[in-house]
Amino acid sequence: QVQLVESGGGLVQPGGSLRLSCAASGSLFSINAMGWYRQAPGKQRELVAAFTTSGSTNYLDSVKGRFTISRDNAKNTIYLQMNSLKPEDTAVYYCYAHGISLATGDPGVRWGQGTQVTVSS
């Protein structure tokens, strides 16, 4: 199995910045894509940024130019640098990893516990 541990959320004023981290640990799961979703109260979960299976990046239109996803393969960690934050970015942010179980060969998705980001003055 793989465990995803997120950190870096918090309260920030509009226009401020935060950096989220997601560290993957464990074995028996071959990761081929990772990224970030978010879910605001009363709204559906939406994909914010991700590394695809080909290694390219995708971003939600509303965060393009403000958010940057990056990774440190040596640390099995991905990051989400969030700049120029807006109140509408307020949500719980979830890290996910898509991959293959080495025990069963089945594809699957693993989720982090979520970290709250609140943008408010």
mmCIF file with all atom_site columns, C-alpha atoms in Angstrom:
data_model
loop_
_atom_site.group_PDB
_atom_site.id
_atom_site.type_symbol
_atom_site.label_atom_id
_atom_site.label_alt_id
_atom_site.label_comp_id
_atom_site.label_asym_id
_atom_site.label_entity_id
_atom_site.label_seq_id
_atom_site.pdbx_PDB_ins_code
_atom_site.Cartn_x
_atom_site.Cartn_y
_atom_site.Cartn_z
_atom_site.occupancy
_atom_site.B_iso_or_equiv
_atom_site.pdbx_formal_charge
_atom_site.auth_seq_id
_atom_site.auth_comp_id
_atom_site.auth_asym_id
_atom_site.auth_atom_id
_atom_site.pdbx_PDB_model_num
ATOM 1   C CA . GLN A 1 1   ? 0.000   0.000  0.000   1.00 0.00 ? 1   GLN A CA 1
ATOM 2   C CA . VAL A 1 2   ? 0.968   3.644  -0.248  1.00 0.00 ? 2   VAL A CA 1
ATOM 3   C CA . GLN A 1 3   ? 0.266   6.422  2.210   1.00 0.00 ? 3   GLN A CA 1
ATOM 4   C CA . LEU A 1 4   ? -0.033  10.067 1.210   1.00 0.00 ? 4   LEU A CA 1
ATOM 5   C CA . VAL A 1 5   ? 0.625   12.696 3.868   1.00 0.00 ? 5   VAL A CA 1
ATOM 6   C CA . GLU A 1 6   ? -0.212  16.308 3.096   1.00 0.00 ? 6   GLU A CA 1
ATOM 7   C CA . SER A 1 7   ? 0.969   19.448 4.814   1.00 0.00 ? 7   SER A CA 1
ATOM 8   C CA . GLY A 1 8   ? 1.110   23.180 4.279   1.00 0.00 ? 8   GLY A CA 1
ATOM 9   C CA . GLY A 1 9   ? -2.494  24.339 4.467   1.00 0.00 ? 9   GLY A CA 1
ATOM 10  C CA . GLY A 1 10  ? -3.662  27.221 6.578   1.00 0.00 ? 10  GLY A CA 1
ATOM 11  C CA . LEU A 1 11  ? -5.221  30.656 6.666   1.00 0.00 ? 11  LEU A CA 1
ATOM 12  C CA . VAL A 1 12  ? -3.883  33.315 4.308   1.00 0.00 ? 12  VAL A CA 1
ATOM 13  C CA . GLN A 1 13  ? -5.049  36.739 3.207   1.00 0.00 ? 13  GLN A CA 1
ATOM 14  C CA . PRO A 1 14  ? -6.138  37.371 -0.388  1.00 0.00 ? 14  PRO A CA 1
ATOM 15  C CA . GLY A 1 15  ? -3.097  37.835 -2.584  1.00 0.00 ? 15  GLY A CA 1
ATOM 16  C CA . GLY A 1 16  ? -0.966  35.674 -0.325  1.00 0.00 ? 16  GLY A CA 1
ATOM 17  C CA . SER A 1 17  ? 0.830   32.404 -0.992  1.00 0.00 ? 17  SER A CA 1
ATOM 18  C CA . LEU A 1 18  ? 0.932   28.897 0.390   1.00 0.00 ? 18  LEU A CA 1
ATOM 19  C CA . ARG A 1 19  ? 2.822   25.769 -0.571  1.00 0.00 ? 19  ARG A CA 1
ATOM 20  C CA . LEU A 1 20  ? 1.256   22.366 -0.096  1.00 0.00 ? 20  LEU A CA 1
ATOM 21  C CA . SER A 1 21  ? 3.312   19.186 0.134   1.00 0.00 ? 21  SER A CA 1
ATOM 22  C CA . CYS A 1 22  ? 2.301   15.580 -0.375  1.00 0.00 ? 22  CYS A CA 1
ATOM 23  C CA . ALA A 1 23  ? 4.738   12.849 0.594   1.00 0.00 ? 23  ALA A CA 1
ATOM 24  C CA . ALA A 1 24  ? 4.165   9.293  -0.602  1.00 0.00 ? 24  ALA A CA 1
ATOM 25  C CA . SER A 1 25  ? 5.445   6.341  1.391   1.00 0.00 ? 25  SER A CA 1
ATOM 26  C CA . GLY A 1 26  ? 4.964   2.608  1.334   1.00 0.00 ? 26  GLY A CA 1
ATOM 27  C CA . SER A 1 27  ? 5.365   -0.064 -1.270  1.00 0.00 ? 27  SER A CA 1
ATOM 28  C CA . LEU A 1 28  ? 3.424   -2.537 -3.391  1.00 0.00 ? 28  LEU A CA 1
ATOM 29  C CA . PHE A 1 29  ? 1.930   0.321  -5.373  1.00 0.00 ? 29  PHE A CA 1
ATOM 30  C CA . SER A 1 30  ? 3.446   1.664  -8.558  1.00 0.00 ? 30  SER A CA 1
ATOM 31  C CA . ILE A 1 31  ? 2.487   5.297  -8.957  1.00 0.00 ? 31  ILE A CA 1
ATOM 32  C CA . ASN A 1 32  ? 2.066   6.629  -12.488 1.00 0.00 ? 32  ASN A CA 1
ATOM 33  C CA . ALA A 1 33  ? 0.287   9.926  -11.847 1.00 0.00 ? 33  ALA A CA 1
ATOM 34  C CA . MET A 1 34  ? -0.127  12.321 -8.936  1.00 0.00 ? 34  MET A CA 1
ATOM 35  C CA . GLY A 1 35  ? -1.873  15.571 -8.351  1.00 0.00 ? 35  GLY A CA 1
ATOM 36  C CA . TRP A 1 36  ? -4.219  17.718 -6.333  1.00 0.00 ? 36  TRP A CA 1
ATOM 37  C CA . TYR A 1 37  ? -7.977  17.993 -6.099  1.00 0.00 ? 37  TYR A CA 1
ATOM 38  C CA . ARG A 1 38  ? -9.946  20.421 -3.988  1.00 0.00 ? 38  ARG A CA 1
ATOM 39  C CA . GLN A 1 39  ? -13.430 20.516 -2.597  1.00 0.00 ? 39  GLN A CA 1
ATOM 40  C CA . ALA A 1 40  ? -15.181 23.613 -1.355  1.00 0.00 ? 40  ALA A CA 1
ATOM 41  C CA . PRO A 1 41  ? -18.281 23.445 0.864   1.00 0.00 ? 41  PRO A CA 1
ATOM 42  C CA . GLY A 1 42  ? -21.338 22.538 -1.168  1.00 0.00 ? 42  GLY A CA 1
ATOM 43  C CA . LYS A 1 43  ? -19.327 21.956 -4.336  1.00 0.00 ? 43  LYS A CA 1
ATOM 44  C CA . GLN A 1 44  ? -18.016 18.950 -6.182  1.00 0.00 ? 44  GLN A CA 1
ATOM 45  C CA . ARG A 1 45  ? -14.396 17.932 -5.934  1.00 0.00 ? 45  ARG A CA 1
ATOM 46  C CA . GLU A 1 46  ? -12.389 19.402 -8.818  1.00 0.00 ? 46  GLU A CA 1
ATOM 47  C CA . LEU A 1 47  ? -8.965  18.685 -10.248 1.00 0.00 ? 47  LEU A CA 1
ATOM 48  C CA . VAL A 1 48  ? -6.606  21.575 -9.533  1.00 0.00 ? 48  VAL A CA 1
ATOM 49  C CA . ALA A 1 49  ? -3.260  20.401 -10.909 1.00 0.00 ? 49  ALA A CA 1
ATOM 50  C CA . ALA A 1 50  ? -1.691  17.107 -11.835 1.00 0.00 ? 50  ALA A CA 1
ATOM 51  C CA . PHE A 1 51  ? 1.186   15.275 -13.395 1.00 0.00 ? 51  PHE A CA 1
ATOM 52  C CA . THR A 1 52  ? -0.229  12.934 -16.008 1.00 0.00 ? 52  THR A CA 1
ATOM 53  C CA . THR A 1 53  ? 1.013   9.458  -16.839 1.00 0.00 ? 53  THR A CA 1
ATOM 54  C CA . SER A 1 54  ? 3.096   10.997 -19.634 1.00 0.00 ? 54  SER A CA 1
ATOM 55  C CA . GLY A 1 55  ? 4.720   13.422 -17.212 1.00 0.00 ? 55  GLY A CA 1
ATOM 56  C CA . SER A 1 56  ? 2.982   16.511 -18.531 1.00 0.00 ? 56  SER A CA 1
ATOM 57  C CA . THR A 1 57  ? 1.015   18.862 -16.288 1.00 0.00 ? 57  THR A CA 1
ATOM 58  C CA . ASN A 1 58  ? -2.624  19.870 -16.268 1.00 0.00 ? 58  ASN A CA 1
ATOM 59  C CA . TYR A 1 59  ? -4.172  22.809 -14.459 1.00 0.00 ? 59  TYR A CA 1
ATOM 60  C CA . LEU A 1 60  ? -7.668  23.984 -13.672 1.00 0.00 ? 60  LEU A CA 1
ATOM 61  C CA . ASP A 1 61  ? -8.283  27.058 -15.832 1.00 0.00 ? 61  ASP A CA 1
ATOM 62  C CA . SER A 1 62  ? -8.977  29.287 -12.849 1.00 0.00 ? 62  SER A CA 1
ATOM 63  C CA . VAL A 1 63  ? -5.561  28.575 -11.301 1.00 0.00 ? 63  VAL A CA 1
ATOM 64  C CA . LYS A 1 64  ? -3.381  28.794 -14.415 1.00 0.00 ? 64  LYS A CA 1
ATOM 65  C CA . GLY A 1 65  ? -0.628  31.326 -13.938 1.00 0.00 ? 65  GLY A CA 1
ATOM 66  C CA . ARG A 1 66  ? -1.106  31.330 -10.152 1.00 0.00 ? 66  ARG A CA 1
ATOM 67  C CA . PHE A 1 67  ? -0.509  27.718 -9.093  1.00 0.00 ? 67  PHE A CA 1
ATOM 68  C CA . THR A 1 68  ? 2.462   25.529 -9.948  1.00 0.00 ? 68  THR A CA 1
ATOM 69  C CA . ILE A 1 69  ? 2.778   21.805 -9.382  1.00 0.00 ? 69  ILE A CA 1
ATOM 70  C CA . SER A 1 70  ? 6.249   20.370 -8.929  1.00 0.00 ? 70  SER A CA 1
ATOM 71  C CA . ARG A 1 71  ? 7.855   17.213 -7.620  1.00 0.00 ? 71  ARG A CA 1
ATOM 72  C CA . ASP A 1 72  ? 10.943  15.842 -5.963  1.00 0.00 ? 72  ASP A CA 1
ATOM 73  C CA . ASN A 1 73  ? 11.306  12.251 -7.117  1.00 0.00 ? 73  ASN A CA 1
ATOM 74  C CA . ALA A 1 74  ? 14.062  11.539 -4.617  1.00 0.00 ? 74  ALA A CA 1
ATOM 75  C CA . LYS A 1 75  ? 11.688  12.395 -1.781  1.00 0.00 ? 75  LYS A CA 1
ATOM 76  C CA . ASN A 1 76  ? 8.558   10.894 -3.426  1.00 0.00 ? 76  ASN A CA 1
ATOM 77  C CA . THR A 1 77  ? 6.919   14.250 -2.834  1.00 0.00 ? 77  THR A CA 1
ATOM 78  C CA . ILE A 1 78  ? 4.835   16.614 -4.913  1.00 0.00 ? 78  ILE A CA 1
ATOM 79  C CA . TYR A 1 79  ? 4.171   20.257 -4.167  1.00 0.00 ? 79  TYR A CA 1
ATOM 80  C CA . LEU A 1 80  ? 1.567   22.817 -5.046  1.00 0.00 ? 80  LEU A CA 1
ATOM 81  C CA . GLN A 1 81  ? 2.803   26.389 -4.943  1.00 0.00 ? 81  GLN A CA 1
ATOM 82  C CA . MET A 1 82  ? -0.209  28.668 -4.728  1.00 0.00 ? 82  MET A CA 1
ATOM 83  C CA . ASN A 1 83  ? 0.281   32.379 -5.351  1.00 0.00 ? 83  ASN A CA 1
ATOM 84  C CA . SER A 1 84  ? -2.131  35.286 -5.647  1.00 0.00 ? 84  SER A CA 1
ATOM 85  C CA . LEU A 1 85  ? -4.668  33.356 -3.655  1.00 0.00 ? 85  LEU A CA 1
ATOM 86  C CA . LYS A 1 86  ? -8.308  34.356 -3.859  1.00 0.00 ? 86  LYS A CA 1
ATOM 87  C CA . PRO A 1 87  ? -11.218 33.701 -1.491  1.00 0.00 ? 87  PRO A CA 1
ATOM 88  C CA . GLU A 1 88  ? -12.652 31.314 -4.086  1.00 0.00 ? 88  GLU A CA 1
ATOM 89  C CA . ASP A 1 89  ? -9.569  29.110 -3.648  1.00 0.00 ? 89  ASP A CA 1
ATOM 90  C CA . THR A 1 90  ? -10.825 28.266 -0.171  1.00 0.00 ? 90  THR A CA 1
ATOM 91  C CA . ALA A 1 91  ? -11.299 24.494 0.005   1.00 0.00 ? 91  ALA A CA 1
ATOM 92  C CA . VAL A 1 92  ? -9.947  21.270 1.371   1.00 0.00 ? 92  VAL A CA 1
ATOM 93  C CA . TYR A 1 93  ? -7.095  20.203 -0.882  1.00 0.00 ? 93  TYR A CA 1
ATOM 94  C CA . TYR A 1 94  ? -6.497  16.498 -1.442  1.00 0.00 ? 94  TYR A CA 1
ATOM 95  C CA . CYS A 1 95  ? -3.441  14.837 -2.846  1.00 0.00 ? 95  CYS A CA 1
ATOM 96  C CA . TYR A 1 96  ? -3.991  11.711 -4.921  1.00 0.00 ? 96  TYR A CA 1
ATOM 97  C CA . ALA A 1 97  ? -1.870  9.045  -6.528  1.00 0.00 ? 97  ALA A CA 1
ATOM 98  C CA . HIS A 1 98  ? -3.013  6.855  -9.400  1.00 0.00 ? 98  HIS A CA 1
ATOM 99  C CA . GLY A 1 99  ? -1.162  3.631  -9.972  1.00 0.00 ? 99  GLY A CA 1
ATOM 100 C CA . ILE A 1 100 ? -1.081  -0.147 -10.040 1.00 0.00 ? 100 ILE A CA 1
ATOM 101 C CA . SER A 1 101 ? -1.159  -2.515 -7.076  1.00 0.00 ? 101 SER A CA 1
ATOM 102 C CA . LEU A 1 102 ? 1.917   -4.700 -7.314  1.00 0.00 ? 102 LEU A CA 1
ATOM 103 C CA . ALA A 1 103 ? 0.116   -7.339 -5.262  1.00 0.00 ? 103 ALA A CA 1
ATOM 104 C CA . THR A 1 104 ? -2.952  -7.721 -7.501  1.00 0.00 ? 104 THR A CA 1
ATOM 105 C CA . GLY A 1 105 ? -2.120  -5.886 -10.725 1.00 0.00 ? 105 GLY A CA 1
ATOM 106 C CA . ASP A 1 106 ? -5.270  -3.805 -10.312 1.00 0.00 ? 106 ASP A CA 1
ATOM 107 C CA . PRO A 1 107 ? -5.291  -0.068 -10.965 1.00 0.00 ? 107 PRO A CA 1
ATOM 108 C CA . GLY A 1 108 ? -6.333  2.185  -8.151  1.00 0.00 ? 108 GLY A CA 1
ATOM 109 C CA . VAL A 1 109 ? -6.273  5.624  -6.605  1.00 0.00 ? 109 VAL A CA 1
ATOM 110 C CA . ARG A 1 110 ? -5.002  6.537  -3.177  1.00 0.00 ? 110 ARG A CA 1
ATOM 111 C CA . TRP A 1 111 ? -5.925  9.734  -1.368  1.00 0.00 ? 111 TRP A CA 1
ATOM 112 C CA . GLY A 1 112 ? -4.376  11.876 1.277   1.00 0.00 ? 112 GLY A CA 1
ATOM 113 C CA . GLN A 1 113 ? -6.319  13.028 4.308   1.00 0.00 ? 113 GLN A CA 1
ATOM 114 C CA . GLY A 1 114 ? -6.832  16.547 2.966   1.00 0.00 ? 114 GLY A CA 1
ATOM 115 C CA . THR A 1 115 ? -5.550  19.902 4.145   1.00 0.00 ? 115 THR A CA 1
ATOM 116 C CA . GLN A 1 116 ? -7.660  23.013 4.650   1.00 0.00 ? 116 GLN A CA 1
ATOM 117 C CA . VAL A 1 117 ? -6.793  26.179 2.742   1.00 0.00 ? 117 VAL A CA 1
ATOM 118 C CA . THR A 1 118 ? -8.703  29.284 3.777   1.00 0.00 ? 118 THR A CA 1
ATOM 119 C CA . VAL A 1 119 ? -8.255  32.590 1.960   1.00 0.00 ? 119 VAL A CA 1
ATOM 120 C CA . SER A 1 120 ? -9.816  35.405 3.916   1.00 0.00 ? 120 SER A CA 1
ATOM 121 C CA . SER A 1 121 ? -9.079  38.871 5.188   1.00 0.00 ? 121 SER A CA 1
#
